[in-house]
Short mmCIF file of C-alpha atoms in Angstrom, two decimals:
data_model
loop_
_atom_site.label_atom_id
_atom_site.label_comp_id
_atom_site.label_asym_id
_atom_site.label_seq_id
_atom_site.Cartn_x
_atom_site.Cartn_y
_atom_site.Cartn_z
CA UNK A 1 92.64 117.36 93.32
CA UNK A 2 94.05 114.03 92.36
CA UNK A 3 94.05 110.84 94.53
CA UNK A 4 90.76 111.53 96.27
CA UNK A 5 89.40 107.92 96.53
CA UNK A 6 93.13 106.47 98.23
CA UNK A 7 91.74 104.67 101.34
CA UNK A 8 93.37 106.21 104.18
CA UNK A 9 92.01 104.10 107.45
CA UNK A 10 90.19 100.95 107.30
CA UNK A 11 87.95 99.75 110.45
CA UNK A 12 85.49 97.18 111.55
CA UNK A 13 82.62 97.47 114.07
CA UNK A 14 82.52 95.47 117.09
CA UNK A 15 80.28 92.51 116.01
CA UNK A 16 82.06 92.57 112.63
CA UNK A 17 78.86 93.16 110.55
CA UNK A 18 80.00 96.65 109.54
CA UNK A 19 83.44 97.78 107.84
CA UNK A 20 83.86 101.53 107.25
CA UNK A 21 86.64 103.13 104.86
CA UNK A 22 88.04 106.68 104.84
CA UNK A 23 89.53 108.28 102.19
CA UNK A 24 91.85 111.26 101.23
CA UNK A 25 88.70 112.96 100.04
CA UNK A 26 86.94 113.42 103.37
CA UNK A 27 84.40 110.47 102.51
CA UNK A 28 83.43 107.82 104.57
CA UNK A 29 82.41 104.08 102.98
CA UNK A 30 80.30 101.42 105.52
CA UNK A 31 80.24 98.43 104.30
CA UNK A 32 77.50 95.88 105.59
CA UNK A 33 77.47 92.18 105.51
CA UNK A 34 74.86 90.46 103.77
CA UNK A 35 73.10 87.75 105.75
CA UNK A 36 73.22 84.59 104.57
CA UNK A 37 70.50 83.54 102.30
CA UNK A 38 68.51 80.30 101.54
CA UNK A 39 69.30 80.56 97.86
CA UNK A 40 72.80 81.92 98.00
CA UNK A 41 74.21 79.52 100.49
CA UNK A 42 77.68 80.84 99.11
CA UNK A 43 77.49 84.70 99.92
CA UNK A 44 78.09 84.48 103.53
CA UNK A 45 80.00 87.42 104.17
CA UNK A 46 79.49 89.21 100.95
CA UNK A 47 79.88 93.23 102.22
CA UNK A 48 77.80 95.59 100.11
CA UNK A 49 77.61 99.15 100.17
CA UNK A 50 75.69 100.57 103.48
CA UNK A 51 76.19 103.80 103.47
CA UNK A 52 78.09 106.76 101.95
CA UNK A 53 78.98 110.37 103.41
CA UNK A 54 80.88 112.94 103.33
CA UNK A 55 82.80 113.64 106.46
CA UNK A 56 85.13 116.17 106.20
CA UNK A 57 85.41 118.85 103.85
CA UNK A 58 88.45 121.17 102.91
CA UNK A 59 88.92 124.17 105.02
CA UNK A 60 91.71 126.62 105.39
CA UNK A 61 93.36 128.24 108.81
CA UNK A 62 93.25 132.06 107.80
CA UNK A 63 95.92 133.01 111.00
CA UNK A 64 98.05 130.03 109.77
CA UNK A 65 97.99 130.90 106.01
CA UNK A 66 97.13 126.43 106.20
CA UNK A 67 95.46 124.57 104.31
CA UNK A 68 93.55 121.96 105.81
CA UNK A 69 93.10 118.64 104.08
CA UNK A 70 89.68 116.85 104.30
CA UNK A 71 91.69 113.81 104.24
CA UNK A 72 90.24 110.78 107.17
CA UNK A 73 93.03 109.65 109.00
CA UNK A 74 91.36 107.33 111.56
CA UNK A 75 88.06 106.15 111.81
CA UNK A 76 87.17 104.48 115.67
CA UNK A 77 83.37 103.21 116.06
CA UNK A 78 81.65 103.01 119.45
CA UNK A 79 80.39 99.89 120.76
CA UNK A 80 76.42 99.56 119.95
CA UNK A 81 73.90 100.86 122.13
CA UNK A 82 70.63 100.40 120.60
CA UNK A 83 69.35 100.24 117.21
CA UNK A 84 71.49 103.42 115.55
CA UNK A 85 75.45 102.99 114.88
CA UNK A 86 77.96 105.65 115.85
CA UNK A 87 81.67 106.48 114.74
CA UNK A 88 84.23 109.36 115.48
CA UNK A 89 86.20 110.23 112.16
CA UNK A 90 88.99 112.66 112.33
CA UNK A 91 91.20 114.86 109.89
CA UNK A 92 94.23 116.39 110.70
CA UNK A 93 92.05 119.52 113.18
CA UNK A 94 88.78 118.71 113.83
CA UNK A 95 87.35 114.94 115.71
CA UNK A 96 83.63 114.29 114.12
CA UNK A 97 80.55 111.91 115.83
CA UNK A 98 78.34 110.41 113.54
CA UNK A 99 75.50 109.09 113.75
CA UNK A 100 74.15 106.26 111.20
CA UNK A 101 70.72 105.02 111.29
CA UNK A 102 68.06 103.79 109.27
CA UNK A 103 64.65 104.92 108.34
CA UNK A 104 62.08 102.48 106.96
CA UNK A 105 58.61 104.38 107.89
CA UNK A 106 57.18 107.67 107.28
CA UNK A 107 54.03 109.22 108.73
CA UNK A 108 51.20 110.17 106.40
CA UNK A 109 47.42 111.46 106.86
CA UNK A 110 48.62 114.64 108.78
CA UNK A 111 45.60 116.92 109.25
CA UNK A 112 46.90 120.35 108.56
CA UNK A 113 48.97 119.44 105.42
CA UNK A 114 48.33 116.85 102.15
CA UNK A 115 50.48 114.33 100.85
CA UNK A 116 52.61 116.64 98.97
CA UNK A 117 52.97 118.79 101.73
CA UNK A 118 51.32 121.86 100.89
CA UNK A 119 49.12 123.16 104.19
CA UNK A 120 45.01 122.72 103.90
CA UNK A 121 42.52 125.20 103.71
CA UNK A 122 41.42 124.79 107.54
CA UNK A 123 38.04 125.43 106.62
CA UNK A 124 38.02 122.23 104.79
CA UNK A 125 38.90 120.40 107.80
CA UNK A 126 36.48 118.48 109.33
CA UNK A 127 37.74 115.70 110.67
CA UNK A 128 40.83 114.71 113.11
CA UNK A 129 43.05 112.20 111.56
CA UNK A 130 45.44 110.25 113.32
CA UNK A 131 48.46 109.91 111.30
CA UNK A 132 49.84 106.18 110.22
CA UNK A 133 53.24 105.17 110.01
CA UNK A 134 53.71 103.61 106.15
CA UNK A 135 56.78 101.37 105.11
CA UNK A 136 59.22 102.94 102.54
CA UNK A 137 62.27 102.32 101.05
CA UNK A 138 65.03 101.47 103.18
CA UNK A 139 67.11 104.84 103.58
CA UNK A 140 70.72 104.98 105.74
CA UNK A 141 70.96 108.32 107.50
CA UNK A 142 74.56 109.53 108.68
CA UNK A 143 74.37 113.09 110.70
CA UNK A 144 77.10 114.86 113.04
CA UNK A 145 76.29 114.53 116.42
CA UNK A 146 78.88 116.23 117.54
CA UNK A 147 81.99 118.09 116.36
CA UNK A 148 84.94 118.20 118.74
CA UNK A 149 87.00 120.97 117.08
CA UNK A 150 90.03 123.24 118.27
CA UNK A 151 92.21 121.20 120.63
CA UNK A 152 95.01 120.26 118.22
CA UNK A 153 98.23 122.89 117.13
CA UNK A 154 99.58 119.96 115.08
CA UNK A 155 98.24 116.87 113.05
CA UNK A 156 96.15 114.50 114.38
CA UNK A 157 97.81 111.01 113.83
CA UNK A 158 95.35 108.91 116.82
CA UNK A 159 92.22 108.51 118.17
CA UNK A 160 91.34 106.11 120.57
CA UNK A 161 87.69 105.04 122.36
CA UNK A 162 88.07 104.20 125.96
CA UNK A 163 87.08 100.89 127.76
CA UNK A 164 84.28 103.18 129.58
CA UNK A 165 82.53 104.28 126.77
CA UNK A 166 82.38 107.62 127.41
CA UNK A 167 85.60 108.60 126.97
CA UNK A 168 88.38 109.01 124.14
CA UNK A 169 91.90 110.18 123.46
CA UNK A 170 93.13 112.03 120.55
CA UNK A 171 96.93 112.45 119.35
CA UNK A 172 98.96 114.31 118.08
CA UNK A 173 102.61 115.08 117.13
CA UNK A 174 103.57 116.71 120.21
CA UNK A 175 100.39 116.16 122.90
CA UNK A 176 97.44 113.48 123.96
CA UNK A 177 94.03 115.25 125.01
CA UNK A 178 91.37 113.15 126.84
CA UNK A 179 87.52 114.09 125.94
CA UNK A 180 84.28 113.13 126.71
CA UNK A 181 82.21 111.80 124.01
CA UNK A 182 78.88 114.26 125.31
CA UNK A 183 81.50 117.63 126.01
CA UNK A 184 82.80 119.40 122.74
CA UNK A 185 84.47 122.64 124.16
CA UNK A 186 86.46 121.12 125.79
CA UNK A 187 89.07 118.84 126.51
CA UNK A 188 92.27 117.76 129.41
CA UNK A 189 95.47 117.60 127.97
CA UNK A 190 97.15 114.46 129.66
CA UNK A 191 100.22 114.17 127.41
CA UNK A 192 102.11 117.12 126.54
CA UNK A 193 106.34 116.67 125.31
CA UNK A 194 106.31 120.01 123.61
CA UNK A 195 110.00 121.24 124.52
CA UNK A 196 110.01 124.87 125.74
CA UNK A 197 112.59 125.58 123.02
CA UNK A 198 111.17 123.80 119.68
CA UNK A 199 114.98 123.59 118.70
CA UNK A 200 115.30 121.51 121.06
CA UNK A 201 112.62 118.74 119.81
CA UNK A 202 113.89 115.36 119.78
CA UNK A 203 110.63 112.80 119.28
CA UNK A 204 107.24 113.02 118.21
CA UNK A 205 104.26 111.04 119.47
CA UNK A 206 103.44 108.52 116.32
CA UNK A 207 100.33 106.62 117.94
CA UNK A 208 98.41 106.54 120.92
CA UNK A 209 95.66 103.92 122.11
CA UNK A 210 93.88 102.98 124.95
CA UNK A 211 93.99 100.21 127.26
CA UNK A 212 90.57 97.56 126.36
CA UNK A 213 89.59 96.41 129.67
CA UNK A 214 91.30 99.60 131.90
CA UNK A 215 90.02 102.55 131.50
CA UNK A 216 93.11 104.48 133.14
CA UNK A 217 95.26 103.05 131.09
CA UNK A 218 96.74 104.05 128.12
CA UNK A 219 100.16 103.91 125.91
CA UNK A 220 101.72 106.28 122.95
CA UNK A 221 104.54 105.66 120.44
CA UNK A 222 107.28 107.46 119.28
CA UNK A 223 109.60 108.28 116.72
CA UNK A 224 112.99 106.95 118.70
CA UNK A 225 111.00 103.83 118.69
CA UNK A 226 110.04 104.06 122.35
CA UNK A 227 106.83 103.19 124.00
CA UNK A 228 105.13 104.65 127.22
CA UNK A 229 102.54 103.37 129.03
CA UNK A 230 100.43 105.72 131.50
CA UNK A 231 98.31 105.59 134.11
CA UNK A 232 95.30 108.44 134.61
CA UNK A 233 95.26 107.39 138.40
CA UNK A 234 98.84 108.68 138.87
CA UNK A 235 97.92 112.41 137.94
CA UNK A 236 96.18 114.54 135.55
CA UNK A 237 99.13 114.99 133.30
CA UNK A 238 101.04 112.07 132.10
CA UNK A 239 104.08 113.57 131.29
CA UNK A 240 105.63 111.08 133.32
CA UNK A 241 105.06 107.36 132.27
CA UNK A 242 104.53 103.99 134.41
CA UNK A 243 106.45 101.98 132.04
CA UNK A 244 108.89 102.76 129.37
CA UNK A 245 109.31 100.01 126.49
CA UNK A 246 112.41 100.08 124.30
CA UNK A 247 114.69 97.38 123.18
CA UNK A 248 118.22 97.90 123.24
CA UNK A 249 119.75 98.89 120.10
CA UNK A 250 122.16 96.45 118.45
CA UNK A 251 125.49 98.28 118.15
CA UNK A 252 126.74 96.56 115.03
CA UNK A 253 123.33 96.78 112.95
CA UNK A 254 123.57 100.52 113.30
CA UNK A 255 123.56 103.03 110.16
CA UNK A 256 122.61 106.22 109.17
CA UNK A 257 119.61 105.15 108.84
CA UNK A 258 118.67 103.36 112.23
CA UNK A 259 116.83 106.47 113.67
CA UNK A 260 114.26 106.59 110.65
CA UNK A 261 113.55 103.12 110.83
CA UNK A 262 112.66 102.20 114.50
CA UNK A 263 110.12 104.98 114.32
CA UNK A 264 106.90 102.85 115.44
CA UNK A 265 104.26 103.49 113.38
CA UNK A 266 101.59 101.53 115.03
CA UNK A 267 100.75 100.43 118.47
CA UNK A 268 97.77 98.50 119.12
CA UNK A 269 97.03 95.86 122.72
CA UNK A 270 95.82 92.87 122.02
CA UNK A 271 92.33 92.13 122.74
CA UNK A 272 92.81 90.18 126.07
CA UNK A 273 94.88 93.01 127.13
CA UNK A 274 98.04 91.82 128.08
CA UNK A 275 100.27 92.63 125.12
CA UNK A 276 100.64 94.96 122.48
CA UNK A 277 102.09 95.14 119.17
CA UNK A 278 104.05 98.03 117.39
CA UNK A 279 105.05 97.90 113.69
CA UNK A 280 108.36 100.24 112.47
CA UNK A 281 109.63 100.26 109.00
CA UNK A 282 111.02 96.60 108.62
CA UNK A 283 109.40 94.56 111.75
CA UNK A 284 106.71 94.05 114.26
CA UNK A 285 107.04 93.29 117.85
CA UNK A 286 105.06 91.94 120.39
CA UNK A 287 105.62 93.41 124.27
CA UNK A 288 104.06 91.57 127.57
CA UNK A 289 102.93 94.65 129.45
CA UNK A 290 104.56 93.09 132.16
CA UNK A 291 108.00 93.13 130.45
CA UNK A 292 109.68 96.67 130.04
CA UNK A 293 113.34 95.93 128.71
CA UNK A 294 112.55 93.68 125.19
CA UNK A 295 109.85 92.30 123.46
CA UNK A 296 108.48 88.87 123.78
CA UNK A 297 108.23 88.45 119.70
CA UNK A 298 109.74 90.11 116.52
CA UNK A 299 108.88 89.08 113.19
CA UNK A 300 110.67 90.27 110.07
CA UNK A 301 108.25 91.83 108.00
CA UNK A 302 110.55 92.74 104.80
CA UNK A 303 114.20 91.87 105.75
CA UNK A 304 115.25 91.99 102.53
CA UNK A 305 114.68 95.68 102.19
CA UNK A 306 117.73 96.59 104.70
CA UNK A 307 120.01 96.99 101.63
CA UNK A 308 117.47 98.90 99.90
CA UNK A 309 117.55 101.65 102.39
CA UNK A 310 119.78 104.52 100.60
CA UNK A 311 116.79 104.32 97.39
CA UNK A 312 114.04 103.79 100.19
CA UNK A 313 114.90 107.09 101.82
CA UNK A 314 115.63 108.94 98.30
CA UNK A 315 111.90 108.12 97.11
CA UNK A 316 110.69 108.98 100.63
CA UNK A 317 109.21 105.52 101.11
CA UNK A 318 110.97 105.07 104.37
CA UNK A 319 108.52 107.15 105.97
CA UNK A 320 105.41 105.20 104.72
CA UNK A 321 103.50 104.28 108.17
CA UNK A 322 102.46 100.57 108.41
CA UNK A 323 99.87 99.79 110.63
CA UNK A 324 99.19 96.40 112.17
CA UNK A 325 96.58 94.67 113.66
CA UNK A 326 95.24 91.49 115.52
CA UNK A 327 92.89 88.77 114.78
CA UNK A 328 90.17 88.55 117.10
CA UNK A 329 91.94 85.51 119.32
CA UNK A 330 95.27 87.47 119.69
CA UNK A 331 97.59 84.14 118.29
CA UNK A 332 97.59 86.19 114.79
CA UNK A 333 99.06 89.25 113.40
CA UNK A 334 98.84 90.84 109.96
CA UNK A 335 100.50 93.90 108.46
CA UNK A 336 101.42 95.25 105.18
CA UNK A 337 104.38 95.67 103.08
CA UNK A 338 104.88 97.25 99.14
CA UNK A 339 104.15 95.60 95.72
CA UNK A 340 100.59 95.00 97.70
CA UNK A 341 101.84 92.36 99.64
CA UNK A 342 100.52 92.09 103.63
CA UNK A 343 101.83 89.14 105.74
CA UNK A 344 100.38 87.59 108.30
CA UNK A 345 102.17 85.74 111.45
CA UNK A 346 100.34 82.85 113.31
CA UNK A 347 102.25 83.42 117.19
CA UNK A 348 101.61 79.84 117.88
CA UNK A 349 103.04 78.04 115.17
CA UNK A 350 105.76 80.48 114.26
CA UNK A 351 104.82 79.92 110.88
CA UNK A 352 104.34 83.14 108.49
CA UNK A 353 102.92 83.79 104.94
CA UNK A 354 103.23 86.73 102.43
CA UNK A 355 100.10 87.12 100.08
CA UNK A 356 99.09 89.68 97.31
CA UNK A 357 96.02 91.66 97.10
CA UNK A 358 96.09 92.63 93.06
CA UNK A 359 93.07 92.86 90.78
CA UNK A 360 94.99 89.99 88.62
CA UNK A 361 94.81 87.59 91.22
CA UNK A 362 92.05 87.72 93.05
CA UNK A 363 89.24 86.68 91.01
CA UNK A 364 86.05 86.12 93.47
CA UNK A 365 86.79 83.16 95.52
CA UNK A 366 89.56 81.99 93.66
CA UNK A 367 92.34 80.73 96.44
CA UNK A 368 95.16 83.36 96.72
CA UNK A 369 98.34 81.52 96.32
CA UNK A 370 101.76 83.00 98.78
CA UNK A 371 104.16 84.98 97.62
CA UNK A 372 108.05 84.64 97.99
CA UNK A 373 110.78 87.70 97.21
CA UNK A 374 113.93 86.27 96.23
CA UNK A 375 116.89 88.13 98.34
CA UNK A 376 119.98 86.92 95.90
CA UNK A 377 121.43 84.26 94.72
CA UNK A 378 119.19 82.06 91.64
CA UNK A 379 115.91 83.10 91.56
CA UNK A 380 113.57 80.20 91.38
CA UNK A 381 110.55 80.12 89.19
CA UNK A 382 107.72 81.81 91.31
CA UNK A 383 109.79 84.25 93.39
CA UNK A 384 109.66 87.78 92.65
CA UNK A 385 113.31 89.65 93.10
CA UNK A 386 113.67 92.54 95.51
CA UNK A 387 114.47 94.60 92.43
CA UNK A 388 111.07 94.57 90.50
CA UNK A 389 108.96 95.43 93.43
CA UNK A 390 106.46 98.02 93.09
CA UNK A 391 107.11 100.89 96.22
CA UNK A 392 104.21 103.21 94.82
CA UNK A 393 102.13 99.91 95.66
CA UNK A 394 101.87 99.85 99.39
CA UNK A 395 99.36 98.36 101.69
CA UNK A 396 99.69 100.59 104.58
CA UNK A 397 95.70 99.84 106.20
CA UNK A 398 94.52 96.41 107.37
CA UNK A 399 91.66 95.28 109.61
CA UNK A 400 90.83 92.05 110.91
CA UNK A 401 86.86 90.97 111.58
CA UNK A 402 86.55 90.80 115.66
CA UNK A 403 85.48 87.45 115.66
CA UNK A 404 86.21 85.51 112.15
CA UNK A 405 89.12 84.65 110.06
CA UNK A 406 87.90 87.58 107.42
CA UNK A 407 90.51 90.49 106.54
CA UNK A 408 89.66 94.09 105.08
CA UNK A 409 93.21 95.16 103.37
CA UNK A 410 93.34 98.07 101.62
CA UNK A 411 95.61 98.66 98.76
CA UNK A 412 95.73 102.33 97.57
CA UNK A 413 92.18 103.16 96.05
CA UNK A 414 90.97 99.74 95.95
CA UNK A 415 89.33 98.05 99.29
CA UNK A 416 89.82 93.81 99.21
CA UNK A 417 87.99 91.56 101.82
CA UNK A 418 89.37 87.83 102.11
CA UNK A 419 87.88 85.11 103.99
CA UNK A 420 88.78 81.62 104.99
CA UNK A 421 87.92 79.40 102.53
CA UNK A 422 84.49 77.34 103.08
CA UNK A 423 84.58 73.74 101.96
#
């Protein structure tokens, strides 16, 4: 099996300190952040290797004739408790807790066994030890805590922690089930839009997330480019929405392929709560909650790929899922596009930047210059035309630290971590 290490979800912790990575091969990658040190006043933010596991392994449905791929499509931590960290993976089937902590003591001087562990002659004990706790090596424990399996006929494309804590959503193509983090059997359906007639299927759900500061609240995404938001106070099953978020369409832009491309693949609220963002194939939007009928912001995100459409769809690229994502004070946005490009959008200034996460150009804190795509005409010195870019090179997962101007952006198998630069 080929492709194992492409990084599927990307994903930092609360404080920022930690920055996990799943990949098609069912592994999981934390990343920690050094500290800064006395002697290396340079390697603030430096992550390094935390911990490695394997989450998710292969399995096949035996009444479906299915394979099931081990593959991590979202990784959502849980906001720290005490001194252990904890984060739900999921594959396509089955939602995983884990538990990551570390382990810098062991007991020794037990009474009824040696060092080595083999048990003592009790006749040749005669006195009662008290066993000491001695420092070791640092070691980084992950274990399942809990495995919430079984609730999902199709793939799982969302999961979502609730403001509470104790909560969490998980979504899939056709229905949204609500768990509780301590309750694995089972789980309340809330969102269900399977049609009785499955000829009859018009849109799938393509993202679901929950509301930061309201715990009843909640919005999905979906493939006629749509967005509902739902309240849990309203009743137990949200088939019908509170608010229903679509822009008109413009009549003259439409083609053949206008369907495909206002497919949202991403939906995410900012962190204050009062807007959210969604991504399709050539833009992102922002939406006030408090606005229903058009968004308050839409930035281009690769304009110049709307004549490119007929090859986009014949190489399947057109159905590449971009996500997007906030900085931690909500006036930025950054998502990715191909060739590893990702742009970024400051909402203040109205100003936006494309830049390139390659191996050629990012030497260690070298600066990393922006990129422009020529669209026609003469194409001046440093701008790359539409026609050489690379589509297998896509940066589909980004994260943004909660609280600093550092980026995680991951481009196929390789995982790059910018940071403002420090005079």
């Amino acid at each position: 099996r080929q492709n194992t290490d492409i990084i599927s979800t990307v994903e930092f912790n609360y404080s920022g300190e930690l920055l996990a990575t799943g990949d098609k091969g069912g592994r999981v990658v934390i990343f920690q952040r050094e500290q800064e040190s006395k002697n290396r006043p340079l390697s603030r933010g430096e992550y390094n290797v935390y911990s490695t596991f394997q989450s998710h392994e292969p399995e096949f449905d035996y009444l479906k004739s299915l394979e099931i791929e081990e593959k991590i499509n979202k990784i959502r931590w849980l906001p720290q408790q005490n001194a252990a960290h904890f984060l739900l993976s999921t594959n396509d089937k089955t939602i995983k807790l884990w538990k990551i902590s570390e382990r810098d003591k062991r007991a020794e001087g037990y009474n009824l066994k040696d060092e080595d562990g083999r048990l003592r002659d009790p006749f040749r004990i005669t006195t009662l030890r008290v066993p000491v706790l001695m420092p070791m090596d640092l070691m980084v424990e992950a274990s399942p805590r809990r495995i919430f399996a079984n609730a999902h006929t199709y793939h799982i494309n969302s999961i979502s922690v609730n403001s509470d804590h104790e909560t969490y959503l998980s979504a899939d193509d056709l229905r949204i089930n609500l768990w509780h983090l301590e309750i694995t059997d089972r789980s309340f359906n809330i969102v269900d839009i399977k049609p009785a007639n499955m000829e009859e299927l018009t849109e799938v759900i393509t993202a679901a997330e929950c509301h930061p500061h309201q715990c009843n609240v909640f919005v999905y995404s979906s493939s006629k480019g749509t967005i509902r938001l739902c309240d849990m106070r309203a009743a137990a099953l949200c088939d019908r929405h509170s608010k229903f978020f679509e822009e008109p369409e413009d009549p003259s832009s439409r083609s053949f392929f206008s369907e495909i491309i206002s497919s949202i693949s991403d939906v995410k609220f900012s962190h204050s709560g009062r807007y959210m963002m969604t991504r399709d194939y050539l833009s992102v939007k922002v939406w006030d909650l408090n606005m229903e009928n058009r968004p308050v912001e839409t930035y281009q995100v690769h304009e110049y790929l709307r004549s490119k459409l007929c090859s986009l769809y014949e190489n399947d690229c057109i159905f590449d899922k971009f996500e997007c994502c906030w900085n931690g004070s909500d006036s930025a946005i950054m998502t990715g596009s191909y060739n590893n490009f990702f742009r970024m959008f400051d909402r203040n200034t109205r100003r936006d930047i494309t830049l390139e996460a390659s191996r050629e150009n990012s030497k260690p804190r070298a600066m990393l210059k922006p990129r422009k795509v020529c669209t026609g005409g003469k194409r001046k010195k440093d701008e790359i035309s539409v026609d050489s870019l690379d589509f297998n090179k896509k940066i589909l997962h980004t994260a943004w630290h909660p609280k600093e101007n550092v980026i995680a952006v991951a481009a196929t198998n390789n995982l790059y971590i910018f940071q403002d630069k420090i005079n």
